[in-house]
Short mmCIF file of C-alpha atoms in Angstrom, two decimals:
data_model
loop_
_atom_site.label_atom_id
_atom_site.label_comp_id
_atom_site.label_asym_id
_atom_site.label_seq_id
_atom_site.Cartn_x
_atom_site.Cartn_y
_atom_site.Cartn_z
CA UNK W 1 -7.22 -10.31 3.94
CA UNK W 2 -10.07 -8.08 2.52
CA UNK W 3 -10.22 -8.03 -0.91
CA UNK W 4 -11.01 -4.97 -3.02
CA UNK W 5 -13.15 -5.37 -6.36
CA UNK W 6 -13.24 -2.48 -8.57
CA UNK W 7 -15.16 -2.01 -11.87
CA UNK W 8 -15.39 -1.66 -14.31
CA UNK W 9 -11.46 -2.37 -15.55
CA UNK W 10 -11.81 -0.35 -18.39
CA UNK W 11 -13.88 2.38 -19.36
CA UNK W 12 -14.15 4.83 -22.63
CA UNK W 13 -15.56 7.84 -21.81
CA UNK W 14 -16.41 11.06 -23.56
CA UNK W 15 -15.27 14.33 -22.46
CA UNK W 16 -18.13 16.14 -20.50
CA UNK W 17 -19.13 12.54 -19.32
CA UNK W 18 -20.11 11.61 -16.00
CA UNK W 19 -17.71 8.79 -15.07
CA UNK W 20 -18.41 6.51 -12.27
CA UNK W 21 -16.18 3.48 -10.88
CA UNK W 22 -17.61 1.55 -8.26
CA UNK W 23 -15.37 -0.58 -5.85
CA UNK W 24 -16.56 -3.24 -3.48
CA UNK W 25 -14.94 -4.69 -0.01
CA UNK W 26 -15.69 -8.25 0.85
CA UNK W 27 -15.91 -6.67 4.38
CA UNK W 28 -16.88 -3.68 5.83
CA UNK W 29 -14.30 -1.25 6.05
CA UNK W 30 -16.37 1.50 7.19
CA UNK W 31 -15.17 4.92 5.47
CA UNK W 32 -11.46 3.77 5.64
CA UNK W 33 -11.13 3.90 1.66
CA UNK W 34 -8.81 5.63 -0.42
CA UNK W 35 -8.71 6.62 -4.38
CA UNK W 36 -6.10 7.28 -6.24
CA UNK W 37 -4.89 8.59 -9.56
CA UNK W 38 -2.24 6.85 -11.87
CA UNK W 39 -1.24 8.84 -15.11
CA UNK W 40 0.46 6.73 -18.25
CA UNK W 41 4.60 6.64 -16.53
CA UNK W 42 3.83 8.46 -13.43
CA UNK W 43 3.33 7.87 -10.00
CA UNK W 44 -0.53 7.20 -8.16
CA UNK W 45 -1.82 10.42 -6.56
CA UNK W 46 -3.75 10.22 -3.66
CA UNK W 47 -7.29 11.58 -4.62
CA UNK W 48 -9.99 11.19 -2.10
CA UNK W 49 -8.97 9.77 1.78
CA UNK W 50 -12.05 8.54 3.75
CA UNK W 51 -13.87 7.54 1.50
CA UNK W 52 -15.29 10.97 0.65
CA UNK W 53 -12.78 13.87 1.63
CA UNK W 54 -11.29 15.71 -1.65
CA UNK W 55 -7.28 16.31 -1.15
CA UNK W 56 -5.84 19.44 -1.12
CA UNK W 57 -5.53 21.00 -4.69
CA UNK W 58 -7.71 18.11 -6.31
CA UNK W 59 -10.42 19.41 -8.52
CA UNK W 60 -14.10 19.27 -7.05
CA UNK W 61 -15.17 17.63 -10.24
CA UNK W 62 -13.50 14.26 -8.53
CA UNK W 63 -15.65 12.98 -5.80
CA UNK W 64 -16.22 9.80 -3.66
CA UNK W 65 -18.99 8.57 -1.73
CA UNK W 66 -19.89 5.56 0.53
CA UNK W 67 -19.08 3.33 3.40
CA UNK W 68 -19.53 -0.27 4.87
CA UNK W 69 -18.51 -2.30 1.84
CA UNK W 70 -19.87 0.06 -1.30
CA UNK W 71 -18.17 2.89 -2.39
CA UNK W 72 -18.12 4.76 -5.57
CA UNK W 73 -15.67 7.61 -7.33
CA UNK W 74 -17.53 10.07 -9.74
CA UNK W 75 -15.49 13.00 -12.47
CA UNK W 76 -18.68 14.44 -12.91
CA UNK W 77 -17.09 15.98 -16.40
CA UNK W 78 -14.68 14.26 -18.11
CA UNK W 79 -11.79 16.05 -19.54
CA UNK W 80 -8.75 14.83 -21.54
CA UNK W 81 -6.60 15.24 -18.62
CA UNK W 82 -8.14 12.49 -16.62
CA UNK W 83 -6.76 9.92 -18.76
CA UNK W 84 -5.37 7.81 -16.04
CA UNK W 85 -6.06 4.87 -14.39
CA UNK W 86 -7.95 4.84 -10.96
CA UNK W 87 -7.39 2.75 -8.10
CA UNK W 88 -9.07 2.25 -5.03
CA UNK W 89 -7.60 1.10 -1.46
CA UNK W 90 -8.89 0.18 1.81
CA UNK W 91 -6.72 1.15 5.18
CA UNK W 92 -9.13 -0.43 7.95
CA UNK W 93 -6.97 -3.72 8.18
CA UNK W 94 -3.60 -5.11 7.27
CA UNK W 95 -2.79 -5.51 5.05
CA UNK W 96 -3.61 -2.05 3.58
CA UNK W 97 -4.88 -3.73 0.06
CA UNK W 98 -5.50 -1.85 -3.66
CA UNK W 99 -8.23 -2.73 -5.81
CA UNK W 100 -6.69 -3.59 -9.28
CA UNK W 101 -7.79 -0.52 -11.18
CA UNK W 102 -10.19 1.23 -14.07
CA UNK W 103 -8.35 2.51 -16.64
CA UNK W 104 -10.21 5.34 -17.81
CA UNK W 105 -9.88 6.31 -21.73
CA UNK W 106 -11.33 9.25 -24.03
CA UNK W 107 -13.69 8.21 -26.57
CA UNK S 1 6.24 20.51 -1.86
CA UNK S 2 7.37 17.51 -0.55
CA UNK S 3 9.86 15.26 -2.27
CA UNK S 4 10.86 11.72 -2.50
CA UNK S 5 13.49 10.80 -4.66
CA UNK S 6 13.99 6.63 -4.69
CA UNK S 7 17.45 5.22 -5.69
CA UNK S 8 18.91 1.82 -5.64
CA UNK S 9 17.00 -0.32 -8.36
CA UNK S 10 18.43 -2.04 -10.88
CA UNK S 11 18.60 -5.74 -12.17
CA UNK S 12 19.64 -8.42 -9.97
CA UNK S 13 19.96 -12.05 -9.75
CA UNK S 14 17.47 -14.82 -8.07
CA UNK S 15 18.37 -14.78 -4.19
CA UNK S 16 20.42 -11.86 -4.77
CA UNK S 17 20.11 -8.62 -2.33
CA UNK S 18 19.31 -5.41 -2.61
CA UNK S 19 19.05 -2.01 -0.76
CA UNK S 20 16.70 0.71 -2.28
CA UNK S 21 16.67 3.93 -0.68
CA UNK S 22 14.14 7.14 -0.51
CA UNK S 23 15.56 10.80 0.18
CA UNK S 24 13.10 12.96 1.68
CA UNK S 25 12.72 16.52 1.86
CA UNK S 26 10.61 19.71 2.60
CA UNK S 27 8.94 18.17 5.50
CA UNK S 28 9.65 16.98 8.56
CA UNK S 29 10.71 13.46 8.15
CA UNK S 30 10.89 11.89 11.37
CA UNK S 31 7.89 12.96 12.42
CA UNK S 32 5.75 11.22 9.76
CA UNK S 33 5.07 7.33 8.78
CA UNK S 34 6.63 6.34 5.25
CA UNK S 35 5.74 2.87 3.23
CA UNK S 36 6.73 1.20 0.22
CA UNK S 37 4.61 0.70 -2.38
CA UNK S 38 5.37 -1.58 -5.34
CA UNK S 39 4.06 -2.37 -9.11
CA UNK S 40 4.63 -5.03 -11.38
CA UNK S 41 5.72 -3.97 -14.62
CA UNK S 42 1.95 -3.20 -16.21
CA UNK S 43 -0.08 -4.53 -13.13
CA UNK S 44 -1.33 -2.92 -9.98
CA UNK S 45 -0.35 -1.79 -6.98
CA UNK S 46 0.78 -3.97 -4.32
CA UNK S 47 1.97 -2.72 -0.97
CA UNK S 48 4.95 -3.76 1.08
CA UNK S 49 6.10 -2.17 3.81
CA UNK S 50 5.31 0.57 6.54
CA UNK S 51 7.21 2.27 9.41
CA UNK S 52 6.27 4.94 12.19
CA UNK S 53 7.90 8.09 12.18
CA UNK S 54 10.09 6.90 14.97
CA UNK S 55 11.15 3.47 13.58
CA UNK S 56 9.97 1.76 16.38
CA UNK S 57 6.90 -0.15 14.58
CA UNK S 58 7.02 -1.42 11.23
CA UNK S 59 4.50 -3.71 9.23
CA UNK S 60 5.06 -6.24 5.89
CA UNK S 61 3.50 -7.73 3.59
CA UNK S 62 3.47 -11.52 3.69
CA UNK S 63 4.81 -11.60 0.36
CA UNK S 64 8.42 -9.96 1.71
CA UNK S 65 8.11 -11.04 5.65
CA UNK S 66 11.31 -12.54 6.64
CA UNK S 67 13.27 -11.42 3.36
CA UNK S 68 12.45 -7.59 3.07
CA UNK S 69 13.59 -5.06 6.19
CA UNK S 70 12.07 -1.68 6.53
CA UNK S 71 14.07 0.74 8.54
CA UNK S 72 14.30 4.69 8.59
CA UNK S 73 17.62 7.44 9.27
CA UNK S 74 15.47 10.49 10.68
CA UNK S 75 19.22 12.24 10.75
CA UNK S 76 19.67 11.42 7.33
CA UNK S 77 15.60 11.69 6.19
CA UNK S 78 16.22 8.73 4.35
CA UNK S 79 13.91 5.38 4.11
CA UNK S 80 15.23 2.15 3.49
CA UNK S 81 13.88 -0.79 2.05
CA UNK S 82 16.62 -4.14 2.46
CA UNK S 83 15.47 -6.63 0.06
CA UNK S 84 17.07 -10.26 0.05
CA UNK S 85 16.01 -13.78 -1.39
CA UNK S 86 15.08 -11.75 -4.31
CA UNK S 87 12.57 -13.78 -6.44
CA UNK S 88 11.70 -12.85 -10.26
CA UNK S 89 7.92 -11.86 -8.70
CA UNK S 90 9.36 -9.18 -7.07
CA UNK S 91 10.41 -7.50 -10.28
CA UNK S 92 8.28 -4.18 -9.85
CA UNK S 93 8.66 -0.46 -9.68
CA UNK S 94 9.25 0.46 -5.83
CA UNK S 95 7.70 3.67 -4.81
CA UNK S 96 8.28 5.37 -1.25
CA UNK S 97 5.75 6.85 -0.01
CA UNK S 98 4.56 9.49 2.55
CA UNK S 99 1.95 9.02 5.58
CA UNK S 100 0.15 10.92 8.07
CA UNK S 101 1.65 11.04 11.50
CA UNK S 102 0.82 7.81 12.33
CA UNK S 103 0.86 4.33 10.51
CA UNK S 104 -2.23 5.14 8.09
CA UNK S 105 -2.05 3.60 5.36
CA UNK S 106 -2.69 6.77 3.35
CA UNK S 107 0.19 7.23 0.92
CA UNK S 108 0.48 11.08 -0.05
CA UNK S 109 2.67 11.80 -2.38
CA UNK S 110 4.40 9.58 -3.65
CA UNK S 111 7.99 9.34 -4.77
CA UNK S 112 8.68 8.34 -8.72
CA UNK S 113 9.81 5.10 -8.12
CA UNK S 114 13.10 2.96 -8.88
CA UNK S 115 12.77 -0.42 -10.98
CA UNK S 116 14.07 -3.34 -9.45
CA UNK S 117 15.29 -6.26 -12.03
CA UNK S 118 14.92 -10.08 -10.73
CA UNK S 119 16.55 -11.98 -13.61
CA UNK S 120 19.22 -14.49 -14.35
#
């Protein structure tokens, strides 16, 4: 199985900050990496597919960049509704694993 | 919008069984792949299960091989999840989930989820 490493696991964060979570593959995966968004009681929404494609309707301060085994999600400003905690996932093999999250907080 | 509405959760017993289900509307259902998705209550996400949009390939976990069944009702556009040999570890919130037209592994949106209970 590939394992997914994310970091940091927690983060506190001002808003206007530049926030950036980094997650690692202990194989490549090429660009076949997904991030999502989990809000406090709610379920994960899918935020950036490929590793650096923006979903419909998601805000362009949320991007993602990299490919092989290094990948990184930016929120270039922070703002209170971000509160959430981030997850990343790879799709190139079964099974289809999840890193185990940043939860992001407001300083 | 799309929507997924999961039912079926609720507490159950070691080895117990259990069927959740996941109503879908405002797409066209049997023409997309659908998973399942679960969480341990305050952990991450783990994934289970995925089918085609035709039912004729599905994919599991090695945690739920052999005790979980996947299948799909495109005449109903409902998705099925039969659980059995229920173990307290898989006490989680089950979420269905939405694919692309084939088996993607990119899970958009997502439904709210239904909590399933493994407790004596």
């Amino acid at each position: 199985d590939i394992q997914m490493t994310q970091s940091p696991s927690s983060l506190s964060a001002s808003v206007g900050d530049r926030v950036t979570i980094t997650c690692q593959a202990s194989q490549d995966i090429s660009n076949y990496l997904n991030w999502y968004q989990q809000k406090p009681g709610k379920a994960p929404k899918l935020l950036i597919y490929d590793a650096s494609n923006l979903e419909t309707g998601v805000p362009s301060r949320f991007s993602g960049s990299g490919s092989g085994t290094d990948f990184t999600f930016t929120i270039t400003s922070l703002q209170p509704e971000d509160i959430a905690t981030y997850f990343c996932q790879q799709y190139d093999n079964l099974p289809p694993n999840f890193g185990q999250g940043t939860k992001l907080e407001i300083k | 919008e799309v929507q997924l509405l999961e039912s079926g959760g609720g507490l159950i017993q070691p080895g117990g069984s259990l069927r959740l289900s996941c109503a879908a509307s405002r797409f066209t259902f049997s023409s997309y792949a659908m998973s399942w998705v679960r969480q341990a209550p305050g952990k991450g996400l783990e994934w289970v299960s995925s089918i085609s949009g035709s039912g004729g390939s599905t994919y599991y976990a090695d945690s739920v091989k052999g005790r979980f069944t996947i299948s799909r009702d495109n005449s109903k556009n409902t998705l099925y999840l039969q659980m059995s040999s229920l173990r307290a570890e898989d006490t989680a919130v089950y979420y269905c989930a939405k694919d692309q037209e084939g088996v993607e592994f990119r899970f958009d949106p997502w439904g709210q989820g239904t909590l399933v209970t493994v407790s004596s």
